Each structure stands twice: as structure tokens, then as C-alpha cells.
């Protein structure tokens, strides 16, 4: 691991910035490629502040043909050992409204990154996939051999990219690929200096709760309390973003040592579920703030319960999520209360 040189595509984003911190802590050198469409350059300053080491930056758009050659040249000059690929659009609802935009960004970004890595002779990639690839087809806990059937264009781009990378690894045995299927990333680095900073009104539960707690939003809508779950509200596998980032370092180490070629998928989750009401209660305890909410109708596309079987990652990556729901809430709150307007402060 030590002194590996890693491209982090989308490295200024919520997950990417936490991955950069863990990579620098592990002794790696990182080159971030980011167009800041859904992130802030400030995150890079904060990464260096936290990790005590610099990351290099290439401001470019992997999906823009006008940037392709500049990206290829910079990647080659960086002499990478591999890449973590987190560059892409990621809002489920937006993908339903703008499917062609999602396909025309997420897929070409992947093609450009793969081409740049090949020209740099670095055929190792860890892809930021998503549990959304499973759709609503599997019994919980969900394992990697489960059926895939994403129910939205965002999830379909993730599955398509997984399949593209699998085909690449079959065609060229020099490629080593990990497809990391994230469950629900939440929380922030304990320093409170980097965290989730969504554009506009948050779609996801934790950033919404955090903005209610800090007074940016008046009230949370709980989307349904009539699900067949222990308290009627939706149950998800929330995983601390620092645990998630550590999973990326473990995946790079695993691939760097992997003798056999080919692509492998890993669930990154805790293996246990938390309900919406439990999350609200935990956040109230962590923030000591009230979280006003009202019960609203179910959200289209939501399912009752969804959590991981993480045993393949535990066994093969030697990785396990260690942080509790209380840690997730305390760290998310420290970020949000210290940065009420995210990186815009
Ligand atoms: C969690 C629970 C909602 C908001 C999504 C993406 C998935 C992944 C993680 C990228 C559900 C309830 C939510 C609110 C609510 N992202 N909720 N009020 O839908 O499990 O997964 O984010 O990979 O791809 O699909 O996460 O945080 O939106 O919802 O009651 O204002 O919170 O019904 O039960 P989800 P979420």
C-alpha cells in the first residue's frame, strides 16, 4: 500500500474526500480529478489539513471530450498504480427526470478514465458502485450473488459500469477490478472538517435530518410509517463514511496483492438495519436538538427493509465496519454544526 500512487476520480466529493484522507494516511500519493459540479475545491484544503499530506489536483471533466487528452497526459505524468472511480452523477430522483444526462456523464467518464489508466499502464480500479444495483429483488441480508435489477437510471449506470469493468477484466487479464456496492453512507470525518454538502434540498435522510437539526430546514417528512418493519418506517444499512473509505484502501491493497485476474463485487455495509425513527432518535441524542417531523406518504420506489451481508468483504478484504450509529450521528452533527452551509461558509 505504502507509496502507491492512486488517481481519485471525483476525489473532492463527499465519499471521495474521505477516501483521499484514508489513502494519504496509508502512505499513498493521490491525484484528484474533479470538475466540482457536485463538490468544492475547499474539500482539498481540508483533506491536506486532516491527513497532513497533500493531494494533487487536476480540475477536469472526465465526461467532456475537450478534456480527454489533457486528462490522459496528466494521468500518464502522475505514474499511477491504479484508481478509485467515484466520478459521476448520483441523485436517484434526478436520474429519473434526466436519464440521458446520467448515461451521457457516468459512462463516458468511465471510458476516459479506463483509457487514461491503460495509457499509463495502470490496470487496477476500485469502482464506487451502489447497493441500488440490487433493486427490490432480494431477501435481506443481501449478498453479492443476489439478483440485480436497478429500478432507476442512476442505479442502471452503476450496474452497466460494473459489467463494463467485468468485461474489460475478462478481455485483458492484466486488469484487476473491485466493484464496491455501498449501502447508505452517512456521517463525516471526526474532525468535522469534511462532510456531506448536497446541492439544494437533500434527497437523503441523514443530510436532511442534519439540516433540520442545524435550523436550515424546518421539518422532516417521514416517508411512510406503515411498512412491515419493527416501527413501520423504512429500514436501511447506514455505514459511517470513514468505515466506507477504509473499505476502499482495503480494496486497493487486496487488488495490489491479487494474483488472479478478474472483477469482484463487495458489499460495503454494516450488516444491520436502522429505521427512520431510530435514526431521528439517535440524531436527537447526538445533537441535543429537536428534529420536528411529520408522517408523509411513502416515497415512490422505496422498499421496506434493505441491509447488507458484508461477510465477503469481511473475509476477503479483511475489512469490517466498526463505527456505531451514535458515532455516525455525532460525527455528522459535528460537521453540520461546524459548517452550517457546508463548504459555502
Ligand atoms: C433512507 C430512508 C426513506 C428522506 C439512496 C439511494 C442509494 C444510495 C443511498 C447512492 C428511506 C427515508 C428519506 C426523507 C425519509 N445512494 N427518508 N425522509 O433511498 O435508501 O438510498 O441513498 O448510491 O442509491 O437510493 O436512502 O436516505 O434517501 O432514504 O423518510 O426526507 O429514509 O423513505 O426509508 P435510500 P435515503
mmCIF file of C-alpha atoms and ligand atoms in Angstrom:
data_model
loop_
_atom_site.group_PDB
_atom_site.id
_atom_site.type_symbol
_atom_site.label_atom_id
_atom_site.label_comp_id
_atom_site.label_asym_id
_atom_site.label_seq_id
_atom_site.Cartn_x
_atom_site.Cartn_y
_atom_site.Cartn_z
ATOM 1 C CA UNK A 1 0.000 0.000 0.000
ATOM 2 C CA UNK A 2 2.630 2.409 1.153
ATOM 3 C CA UNK A 3 3.746 4.883 -1.518
ATOM 4 C CA UNK A 4 1.176 3.631 -4.069
ATOM 5 C CA UNK A 5 0.085 6.329 -6.470
ATOM 6 C CA UNK A 6 -3.696 6.473 -6.863
ATOM 7 C CA UNK A 7 -5.952 8.528 -9.138
ATOM 8 C CA UNK A 8 -9.121 9.527 -7.261
ATOM 9 C CA UNK A 9 -11.751 10.424 -9.849
ATOM 10 C CA UNK A 10 -14.354 12.502 -8.010
ATOM 11 C CA UNK A 11 -11.974 12.912 -5.083
ATOM 12 C CA UNK A 12 -13.359 16.274 -3.926
ATOM 13 C CA UNK A 13 -16.812 14.826 -3.284
ATOM 14 C CA UNK A 14 -18.377 13.505 -0.084
ATOM 15 C CA UNK A 15 -17.092 9.925 -0.362
ATOM 16 C CA UNK A 16 -14.042 10.878 -2.426
ATOM 17 C CA UNK A 17 -12.679 13.360 0.108
ATOM 18 C CA UNK A 18 -12.893 10.746 2.858
ATOM 19 C CA UNK A 19 -11.180 8.197 0.587
ATOM 20 C CA UNK A 20 -8.359 10.698 -0.050
ATOM 21 C CA UNK A 21 -7.821 11.174 3.705
ATOM 22 C CA UNK A 22 -7.523 7.426 4.231
ATOM 23 C CA UNK A 23 -5.222 6.992 1.219
ATOM 24 C CA UNK A 24 -2.857 9.722 2.433
ATOM 25 C CA UNK A 25 -2.923 8.231 5.931
ATOM 26 C CA UNK A 26 -1.972 4.864 4.361
ATOM 27 C CA UNK A 27 1.060 6.477 2.754
ATOM 28 C CA UNK A 28 -0.322 6.788 -0.766
ATOM 29 C CA UNK A 29 0.050 9.707 -3.172
ATOM 30 C CA UNK A 30 -3.252 10.846 -4.692
ATOM 31 C CA UNK A 31 -4.144 12.786 -7.815
ATOM 32 C CA UNK A 32 -7.747 14.035 -7.651
ATOM 33 C CA UNK A 33 -9.617 14.562 -10.913
ATOM 34 C CA UNK A 34 -12.754 16.596 -10.281
ATOM 35 C CA UNK A 35 -14.914 19.145 -12.147
ATOM 36 C CA UNK A 36 -16.521 20.433 -8.925
ATOM 37 C CA UNK A 37 -20.040 20.062 -10.340
ATOM 38 C CA UNK A 38 -21.079 18.388 -7.084
ATOM 39 C CA UNK A 39 -18.153 19.239 -4.778
ATOM 40 C CA UNK A 40 -15.945 22.086 -3.588
ATOM 41 C CA UNK A 41 -12.228 22.873 -4.038
ATOM 42 C CA UNK A 42 -12.267 23.698 -0.314
ATOM 43 C CA UNK A 43 -12.512 19.984 0.407
ATOM 44 C CA UNK A 44 -8.981 19.553 -0.942
ATOM 45 C CA UNK A 45 -7.567 22.076 1.523
ATOM 46 C CA UNK A 46 -9.400 20.269 4.323
ATOM 47 C CA UNK A 47 -8.042 16.860 3.188
ATOM 48 C CA UNK A 48 -4.490 18.184 3.466
ATOM 49 C CA UNK A 49 -5.285 19.762 6.846
ATOM 50 C CA UNK A 50 -6.644 16.487 8.228
ATOM 51 C CA UNK A 51 -4.277 13.972 6.637
ATOM 52 C CA UNK A 52 -1.133 16.082 6.870
ATOM 53 C CA UNK A 53 -0.257 15.380 3.305
ATOM 54 C CA UNK A 54 -1.120 16.982 0.009
ATOM 55 C CA UNK A 55 -3.198 15.588 -2.769
ATOM 56 C CA UNK A 56 -2.592 16.797 -6.299
ATOM 57 C CA UNK A 57 -5.495 18.188 -8.308
ATOM 58 C CA UNK A 58 -6.487 18.103 -11.950
ATOM 59 C CA UNK A 59 -9.644 20.178 -12.457
ATOM 60 C CA UNK A 60 -11.223 18.484 -15.439
ATOM 61 C CA UNK A 61 -14.414 16.837 -16.625
ATOM 62 C CA UNK A 62 -13.908 13.155 -17.395
ATOM 63 C CA UNK A 63 -17.116 13.187 -19.436
ATOM 64 C CA UNK A 64 -16.067 16.151 -21.627
ATOM 65 C CA UNK A 65 -14.243 15.141 -24.837
ATOM 66 C CA UNK A 66 -12.468 18.510 -24.829
ATOM 67 C CA UNK A 67 -10.687 17.469 -21.599
ATOM 68 C CA UNK A 68 -9.799 13.901 -22.623
ATOM 69 C CA UNK A 69 -6.271 14.428 -23.903
ATOM 70 C CA UNK A 70 -5.374 16.737 -21.006
ATOM 71 C CA UNK A 71 -6.571 14.050 -18.602
ATOM 72 C CA UNK A 72 -4.634 11.298 -20.373
ATOM 73 C CA UNK A 73 -1.444 13.359 -20.333
ATOM 74 C CA UNK A 74 -1.798 14.274 -16.633
ATOM 75 C CA UNK A 75 -2.586 10.697 -15.592
ATOM 76 C CA UNK A 76 0.420 9.388 -17.509
ATOM 77 C CA UNK A 77 2.662 12.018 -15.923
ATOM 78 C CA UNK A 78 1.427 11.031 -12.444
ATOM 79 C CA UNK A 79 2.635 7.445 -12.954
ATOM 80 C CA UNK A 80 -0.341 5.844 -11.135
ATOM 81 C CA UNK A 81 -0.615 2.312 -9.775
ATOM 82 C CA UNK A 82 -4.381 2.459 -10.084
ATOM 83 C CA UNK A 83 -7.548 4.462 -9.499
ATOM 84 C CA UNK A 84 -10.628 4.856 -7.351
ATOM 85 C CA UNK A 85 -13.539 5.850 -9.591
ATOM 86 C CA UNK A 86 -16.161 7.979 -7.844
ATOM 87 C CA UNK A 87 -16.798 10.489 -10.643
ATOM 88 C CA UNK A 88 -20.408 10.603 -11.687
ATOM 89 C CA UNK A 89 -23.876 11.980 -11.109
ATOM 90 C CA UNK A 90 -25.607 10.284 -8.193
ATOM 91 C CA UNK A 91 -29.118 11.550 -7.466
ATOM 92 C CA UNK A 92 -31.761 8.857 -7.945
ATOM 93 C CA UNK A 93 -34.676 11.236 -8.486
ATOM 94 C CA UNK A 94 -32.725 13.453 -10.892
ATOM 95 C CA UNK A 95 -31.727 10.386 -12.898
ATOM 96 C CA UNK A 96 -35.406 9.509 -13.403
ATOM 97 C CA UNK A 97 -36.078 13.020 -14.727
ATOM 98 C CA UNK A 98 -32.860 13.258 -16.784
ATOM 99 C CA UNK A 99 -31.874 9.717 -17.803
ATOM 100 C CA UNK A 100 -29.887 10.660 -20.915
ATOM 101 C CA UNK A 101 -27.816 13.140 -18.891
ATOM 102 C CA UNK A 102 -26.943 10.349 -16.435
ATOM 103 C CA UNK A 103 -25.928 7.918 -19.200
ATOM 104 C CA UNK A 104 -24.014 10.626 -21.085
ATOM 105 C CA UNK A 105 -21.960 11.558 -17.998
ATOM 106 C CA UNK A 106 -21.430 8.398 -15.982
ATOM 107 C CA UNK A 107 -20.496 6.064 -18.829
ATOM 108 C CA UNK A 108 -18.131 8.333 -20.839
ATOM 109 C CA UNK A 109 -16.363 9.357 -17.609
ATOM 110 C CA UNK A 110 -15.594 5.675 -17.087
ATOM 111 C CA UNK A 111 -14.349 5.172 -20.644
ATOM 112 C CA UNK A 112 -11.986 8.133 -20.362
ATOM 113 C CA UNK A 113 -10.619 7.006 -17.008
ATOM 114 C CA UNK A 114 -10.022 3.454 -18.250
ATOM 115 C CA UNK A 115 -8.293 4.763 -21.385
ATOM 116 C CA UNK A 116 -6.050 7.051 -19.322
ATOM 117 C CA UNK A 117 -5.134 4.200 -16.963
ATOM 118 C CA UNK A 118 -4.267 1.897 -19.870
ATOM 119 C CA UNK A 119 -2.060 4.553 -21.458
ATOM 120 C CA UNK A 120 -0.354 4.885 -18.064
ATOM 121 C CA UNK A 121 -0.042 1.099 -17.811
ATOM 122 C CA UNK A 122 -2.053 1.034 -14.541
ATOM 123 C CA UNK A 123 -4.748 -1.616 -14.766
ATOM 124 C CA UNK A 124 -6.176 -1.530 -11.230
ATOM 125 C CA UNK A 125 -9.529 0.129 -10.481
ATOM 126 C CA UNK A 126 -11.846 0.306 -7.472
ATOM 127 C CA UNK A 127 -15.290 1.406 -8.642
ATOM 128 C CA UNK A 128 -17.824 3.252 -6.495
ATOM 129 C CA UNK A 129 -20.876 1.149 -7.183
ATOM 130 C CA UNK A 130 -24.079 1.070 -5.155
ATOM 131 C CA UNK A 131 -26.479 -1.304 -3.468
ATOM 132 C CA UNK A 132 -29.061 0.270 -5.747
ATOM 133 C CA UNK A 133 -27.968 -2.340 -8.311
ATOM 134 C CA UNK A 134 -29.929 -4.943 -6.308
ATOM 135 C CA UNK A 135 -33.297 -3.246 -6.760
ATOM 136 C CA UNK A 136 -36.015 -4.853 -4.673
ATOM 137 C CA UNK A 137 -35.342 -8.429 -5.701
ATOM 138 C CA UNK A 138 -33.525 -9.968 -2.760
ATOM 139 C CA UNK A 139 -34.179 -11.189 0.759
ATOM 140 C CA UNK A 140 -32.212 -9.426 3.500
ATOM 141 C CA UNK A 141 -29.370 -9.621 4.309
ATOM 142 C CA UNK A 142 -28.404 -9.092 0.695
ATOM 143 C CA UNK A 143 -25.290 -10.809 -0.654
ATOM 144 C CA UNK A 144 -23.254 -10.142 -3.768
ATOM 145 C CA UNK A 145 -24.596 -13.177 -5.623
ATOM 146 C CA UNK A 146 -28.117 -11.760 -5.290
ATOM 147 C CA UNK A 147 -30.154 -10.793 -8.298
ATOM 148 C CA UNK A 148 -29.504 -7.353 -9.738
ATOM 149 C CA UNK A 149 -32.320 -5.208 -11.067
ATOM 150 C CA UNK A 150 -31.872 -1.467 -10.530
ATOM 151 C CA UNK A 151 -35.127 0.480 -10.691
ATOM 152 C CA UNK A 152 -33.747 3.838 -11.799
ATOM 153 C CA UNK A 153 -31.286 5.198 -14.384
ATOM 154 C CA UNK A 154 -28.718 6.115 -11.709
ATOM 155 C CA UNK A 155 -28.686 2.523 -10.465
ATOM 156 C CA UNK A 156 -28.563 1.251 -14.047
ATOM 157 C CA UNK A 157 -25.452 3.350 -14.778
ATOM 158 C CA UNK A 158 -23.807 1.734 -11.753
ATOM 159 C CA UNK A 159 -24.693 -1.774 -12.924
ATOM 160 C CA UNK A 160 -23.665 -1.047 -16.523
ATOM 161 C CA UNK A 161 -20.270 0.235 -15.354
ATOM 162 C CA UNK A 162 -19.805 -2.861 -13.169
ATOM 163 C CA UNK A 163 -20.500 -5.032 -16.220
ATOM 164 C CA UNK A 164 -18.200 -2.950 -18.458
ATOM 165 C CA UNK A 165 -15.349 -3.368 -15.963
ATOM 166 C CA UNK A 166 -16.069 -7.096 -15.664
ATOM 167 C CA UNK A 167 -15.899 -7.446 -19.462
ATOM 168 C CA UNK A 168 -12.660 -5.457 -19.503
ATOM 169 C CA UNK A 169 -11.115 -7.766 -16.910
ATOM 170 C CA UNK A 170 -12.223 -10.810 -18.914
ATOM 171 C CA UNK A 171 -10.773 -9.411 -22.133
ATOM 172 C CA UNK A 172 -7.464 -8.268 -20.669
ATOM 173 C CA UNK A 173 -6.198 -10.441 -17.825
ATOM 174 C CA UNK A 174 -3.895 -7.657 -16.663
ATOM 175 C CA UNK A 175 -6.902 -5.731 -15.255
ATOM 176 C CA UNK A 176 -7.847 -6.063 -11.589
ATOM 177 C CA UNK A 177 -11.280 -4.688 -10.620
ATOM 178 C CA UNK A 178 -13.256 -4.232 -7.398
ATOM 179 C CA UNK A 179 -16.882 -3.128 -7.619
ATOM 180 C CA UNK A 180 -17.777 -1.745 -4.185
ATOM 181 C CA UNK A 181 -21.522 -1.735 -3.547
ATOM 182 C CA UNK A 182 -22.192 0.980 -0.980
ATOM 183 C CA UNK A 183 -25.231 0.697 1.220
ATOM 184 C CA UNK A 184 -26.149 4.024 2.884
ATOM 185 C CA UNK A 185 -23.092 6.199 3.565
ATOM 186 C CA UNK A 186 -23.603 8.746 6.361
ATOM 187 C CA UNK A 187 -21.567 10.642 8.938
ATOM 188 C CA UNK A 188 -18.364 12.624 8.478
ATOM 189 C CA UNK A 189 -14.710 12.604 9.443
ATOM 190 C CA UNK A 190 -14.454 13.020 13.267
ATOM 191 C CA UNK A 191 -12.533 16.281 12.751
ATOM 192 C CA UNK A 192 -15.747 17.869 11.463
ATOM 193 C CA UNK A 193 -13.751 19.453 8.617
ATOM 194 C CA UNK A 194 -15.100 17.398 5.696
ATOM 195 C CA UNK A 195 -18.594 16.048 5.193
ATOM 196 C CA UNK A 196 -21.668 15.799 3.029
ATOM 197 C CA UNK A 197 -22.632 19.081 1.367
ATOM 198 C CA UNK A 198 -25.511 18.348 -1.012
ATOM 199 C CA UNK A 199 -26.572 20.881 -3.618
ATOM 200 C CA UNK A 200 -30.102 22.132 -2.882
ATOM 201 C CA UNK A 201 -32.608 20.294 -0.698
ATOM 202 C CA UNK A 202 -31.138 16.926 0.376
ATOM 203 C CA UNK A 203 -32.796 13.834 -1.056
ATOM 204 C CA UNK A 204 -31.302 11.501 1.529
ATOM 205 C CA UNK A 205 -32.362 11.078 5.139
ATOM 206 C CA UNK A 206 -29.224 11.935 7.122
ATOM 207 C CA UNK A 207 -28.304 15.216 5.431
ATOM 208 C CA UNK A 208 -31.954 16.239 5.673
ATOM 209 C CA UNK A 209 -32.087 15.447 9.409
ATOM 210 C CA UNK A 210 -28.776 17.298 9.914
ATOM 211 C CA UNK A 211 -30.132 20.417 8.173
ATOM 212 C CA UNK A 212 -33.276 20.305 10.330
ATOM 213 C CA UNK A 213 -31.104 19.998 13.444
ATOM 214 C CA UNK A 214 -28.956 22.974 12.439
ATOM 215 C CA UNK A 215 -32.028 25.059 11.551
ATOM 216 C CA UNK A 216 -31.600 25.216 7.769
ATOM 217 C CA UNK A 217 -34.809 23.204 7.208
ATOM 218 C CA UNK A 218 -37.975 23.426 9.351
ATOM 219 C CA UNK A 219 -39.208 19.830 9.438
ATOM 220 C CA UNK A 220 -38.534 16.305 8.192
ATOM 221 C CA UNK A 221 -41.118 14.275 6.300
ATOM 222 C CA UNK A 222 -41.037 10.619 7.257
ATOM 223 C CA UNK A 223 -41.956 8.806 4.046
ATOM 224 C CA UNK A 224 -44.378 6.230 5.379
ATOM 225 C CA UNK A 225 -44.877 4.591 8.758
ATOM 226 C CA UNK A 226 -46.916 1.638 7.508
ATOM 227 C CA UNK A 227 -44.094 -0.585 6.261
ATOM 228 C CA UNK A 228 -43.818 -4.159 7.608
ATOM 229 C CA UNK A 229 -40.872 -3.191 9.826
ATOM 230 C CA UNK A 230 -40.390 -3.026 13.597
ATOM 231 C CA UNK A 231 -41.720 0.521 13.855
ATOM 232 C CA UNK A 232 -43.370 0.893 10.444
ATOM 233 C CA UNK A 233 -40.670 3.140 8.961
ATOM 234 C CA UNK A 234 -38.059 2.254 6.349
ATOM 235 C CA UNK A 235 -35.009 0.275 7.481
ATOM 236 C CA UNK A 236 -31.587 0.795 5.854
ATOM 237 C CA UNK A 237 -27.951 -0.237 6.386
ATOM 238 C CA UNK A 238 -26.278 3.064 7.298
ATOM 239 C CA UNK A 239 -22.491 2.882 7.170
ATOM 240 C CA UNK A 240 -20.095 5.524 8.514
ATOM 241 C CA UNK A 241 -18.300 7.226 5.607
ATOM 242 C CA UNK A 242 -14.923 6.712 7.338
ATOM 243 C CA UNK A 243 -15.590 2.958 7.505
ATOM 244 C CA UNK A 244 -16.590 3.129 3.838
ATOM 245 C CA UNK A 245 -13.384 4.987 2.933
ATOM 246 C CA UNK A 246 -11.297 2.412 4.788
ATOM 247 C CA UNK A 247 -13.007 -0.219 2.635
ATOM 248 C CA UNK A 248 -11.516 1.457 -0.451
ATOM 249 C CA UNK A 249 -7.994 1.295 0.973
ATOM 250 C CA UNK A 250 -8.550 -2.369 1.813
ATOM 251 C CA UNK A 251 -9.784 -2.989 -1.744
ATOM 252 C CA UNK A 252 -6.704 -1.357 -3.280
ATOM 253 C CA UNK A 253 -4.445 -3.416 -1.023
ATOM 254 C CA UNK A 254 -6.410 -6.573 -1.931
ATOM 255 C CA UNK A 255 -6.082 -5.882 -5.680
ATOM 256 C CA UNK A 256 -2.388 -4.983 -5.411
ATOM 257 C CA UNK A 257 -1.787 -8.446 -3.924
ATOM 258 C CA UNK A 258 -4.360 -10.329 -6.003
ATOM 259 C CA UNK A 259 -2.725 -12.945 -8.226
ATOM 260 C CA UNK A 260 -5.808 -13.954 -10.166
ATOM 261 C CA UNK A 261 -7.281 -11.558 -12.732
ATOM 262 C CA UNK A 262 -10.896 -10.560 -12.894
ATOM 263 C CA UNK A 263 -13.514 -8.357 -11.260
ATOM 264 C CA UNK A 264 -15.002 -8.910 -7.788
ATOM 265 C CA UNK A 265 -18.023 -7.215 -6.173
ATOM 266 C CA UNK A 266 -18.123 -6.434 -2.441
ATOM 267 C CA UNK A 267 -20.954 -5.105 -0.277
ATOM 268 C CA UNK A 268 -19.819 -2.284 1.994
ATOM 269 C CA UNK A 269 -22.369 -2.193 4.787
ATOM 270 C CA UNK A 270 -22.639 -2.967 8.490
ATOM 271 C CA UNK A 271 -24.982 -5.929 8.050
ATOM 272 C CA UNK A 272 -27.653 -4.431 10.284
ATOM 273 C CA UNK A 273 -30.612 -2.148 9.645
ATOM 274 C CA UNK A 274 -31.771 1.060 11.296
ATOM 275 C CA UNK A 275 -35.264 2.571 10.905
ATOM 276 C CA UNK A 276 -36.048 6.196 10.110
ATOM 277 C CA UNK A 277 -37.459 6.781 13.599
ATOM 278 C CA UNK A 278 -34.392 5.159 15.183
ATOM 279 C CA UNK A 279 -32.161 7.445 13.101
ATOM 280 C CA UNK A 280 -34.142 10.504 14.215
ATOM 281 C CA UNK A 281 -33.826 9.452 17.868
ATOM 282 C CA UNK A 282 -30.083 8.825 17.549
ATOM 283 C CA UNK A 283 -29.518 12.191 15.866
ATOM 284 C CA UNK A 284 -31.542 13.986 18.560
ATOM 285 C CA UNK A 285 -29.355 12.391 21.239
ATOM 286 C CA UNK A 286 -26.137 13.265 19.391
ATOM 287 C CA UNK A 287 -27.102 16.872 18.595
ATOM 288 C CA UNK A 288 -29.267 17.626 21.610
ATOM 289 C CA UNK A 289 -31.533 19.348 19.087
ATOM 290 C CA UNK A 290 -35.183 18.687 18.366
ATOM 291 C CA UNK A 291 -35.942 17.127 14.975
ATOM 292 C CA UNK A 292 -39.543 18.063 14.123
ATOM 293 C CA UNK A 293 -41.117 15.617 11.689
ATOM 294 C CA UNK A 294 -44.435 14.621 10.207
ATOM 295 C CA UNK A 295 -45.539 11.316 8.754
ATOM 296 C CA UNK A 296 -45.978 11.660 4.978
ATOM 297 C CA UNK A 297 -46.981 9.185 2.256
ATOM 298 C CA UNK A 298 -44.492 6.570 1.123
ATOM 299 C CA UNK A 299 -41.933 7.749 -1.476
ATOM 300 C CA UNK A 300 -42.211 6.079 -4.894
ATOM 301 C CA UNK A 301 -39.649 3.363 -5.351
ATOM 302 C CA UNK A 302 -38.826 2.924 -1.657
ATOM 303 C CA UNK A 303 -38.779 -0.541 -0.144
ATOM 304 C CA UNK A 304 -39.378 -1.540 3.467
ATOM 305 C CA UNK A 305 -36.086 -3.037 4.502
ATOM 306 C CA UNK A 306 -32.630 -3.205 2.888
ATOM 307 C CA UNK A 307 -29.388 -4.246 4.526
ATOM 308 C CA UNK A 308 -26.168 -5.986 3.565
ATOM 309 C CA UNK A 309 -24.476 -9.289 4.112
ATOM 310 C CA UNK A 310 -20.921 -7.892 4.326
ATOM 311 C CA UNK A 311 -19.221 -11.210 5.029
ATOM 312 C CA UNK A 312 -17.371 -11.410 1.688
ATOM 313 C CA UNK A 313 -15.675 -8.022 2.340
ATOM 314 C CA UNK A 314 -15.039 -9.008 5.953
ATOM 315 C CA UNK A 315 -13.329 -12.226 4.883
ATOM 316 C CA UNK A 316 -11.577 -11.296 1.622
ATOM 317 C CA UNK A 317 -10.737 -7.637 2.222
ATOM 318 C CA UNK A 318 -10.067 -8.071 5.916
ATOM 319 C CA UNK A 319 -12.364 -5.070 6.374
ATOM 320 C CA UNK A 320 -15.281 -4.571 8.765
ATOM 321 C CA UNK A 321 -17.414 -1.543 9.603
ATOM 322 C CA UNK A 322 -16.629 -0.581 13.199
ATOM 323 C CA UNK A 323 -18.466 2.691 13.860
ATOM 324 C CA UNK A 324 -21.821 2.792 15.600
ATOM 325 C CA UNK A 325 -24.996 4.704 14.783
ATOM 326 C CA UNK A 326 -24.091 7.056 17.650
ATOM 327 C CA UNK A 327 -20.680 7.680 16.015
ATOM 328 C CA UNK A 328 -22.390 8.360 12.668
ATOM 329 C CA UNK A 329 -24.744 10.906 14.224
ATOM 330 C CA UNK A 330 -22.117 12.591 16.425
ATOM 331 C CA UNK A 331 -19.680 12.965 13.516
ATOM 332 C CA UNK A 332 -22.371 14.097 11.056
ATOM 333 C CA UNK A 333 -23.539 16.667 13.604
ATOM 334 C CA UNK A 334 -20.008 17.958 14.299
ATOM 335 C CA UNK A 335 -19.572 18.571 10.551
ATOM 336 C CA UNK A 336 -23.016 20.158 10.091
ATOM 337 C CA UNK A 337 -22.904 22.349 13.205
ATOM 338 C CA UNK A 338 -19.384 23.483 12.377
ATOM 339 C CA UNK A 339 -20.266 24.115 8.748
ATOM 340 C CA UNK A 340 -23.989 25.050 8.715
ATOM 341 C CA UNK A 341 -23.752 25.919 5.000
ATOM 342 C CA UNK A 342 -21.245 23.237 4.132
ATOM 343 C CA UNK A 343 -18.218 24.478 2.199
ATOM 344 C CA UNK A 344 -20.074 27.686 1.301
ATOM 345 C CA UNK A 345 -19.259 29.165 4.735
HETATM 346 C C1 LIG B 1 -33.398 6.282 3.568
HETATM 347 C C2 LIG B 1 -34.714 6.076 4.300
HETATM 348 C C3 LIG B 1 -36.635 6.807 3.067
HETATM 349 C C4 LIG B 1 -35.562 11.074 3.150
HETATM 350 C C5 LIG B 1 -30.397 6.242 -1.555
HETATM 351 C C6 LIG B 1 -30.065 5.864 -2.951
HETATM 352 C C7 LIG B 1 -28.911 4.906 -2.972
HETATM 353 C C8 LIG B 1 -27.751 5.421 -2.146
HETATM 354 C C9 LIG B 1 -28.189 5.818 -0.759
HETATM 355 C C10 LIG B 1 -26.113 6.275 -3.710
HETATM 356 C C11 LIG B 1 -35.829 5.554 3.408
HETATM 357 C C12 LIG B 1 -36.460 7.642 4.335
HETATM 358 C C13 LIG B 1 -35.539 9.696 3.324
HETATM 359 C C14 LIG B 1 -36.562 11.847 3.805
HETATM 360 C C15 LIG B 1 -37.477 9.837 4.749
HETATM 361 N N1 LIG B 1 -27.104 6.499 -2.794
HETATM 362 N N2 LIG B 1 -36.484 9.102 4.111
HETATM 363 N N3 LIG B 1 -37.474 11.196 4.579
HETATM 364 O O1 LIG B 1 -33.321 5.693 -0.610
HETATM 365 O O2 LIG B 1 -32.159 4.063 0.979
HETATM 366 O O3 LIG B 1 -30.867 5.120 -0.855
HETATM 367 O O4 LIG B 1 -29.259 6.762 -0.919
HETATM 368 O O5 LIG B 1 -25.654 5.229 -4.035
HETATM 369 O O6 LIG B 1 -28.510 4.777 -4.301
HETATM 370 O O7 LIG B 1 -31.174 5.201 -3.486
HETATM 371 O O8 LIG B 1 -31.590 6.495 1.073
HETATM 372 O O9 LIG B 1 -31.509 8.394 2.612
HETATM 373 O O10 LIG B 1 -32.976 8.572 0.533
HETATM 374 O O11 LIG B 1 -33.663 7.064 2.409
HETATM 375 O O12 LIG B 1 -38.331 9.285 5.459
HETATM 376 O O13 LIG B 1 -36.629 13.112 3.683
HETATM 377 O O14 LIG B 1 -35.159 7.337 4.804
HETATM 378 O O15 LIG B 1 -38.011 6.522 2.833
HETATM 379 O O16 LIG B 1 -36.633 4.669 4.171
HETATM 380 P P1 LIG B 1 -32.105 5.287 0.145
HETATM 381 P P2 LIG B 1 -32.426 7.730 1.632
#
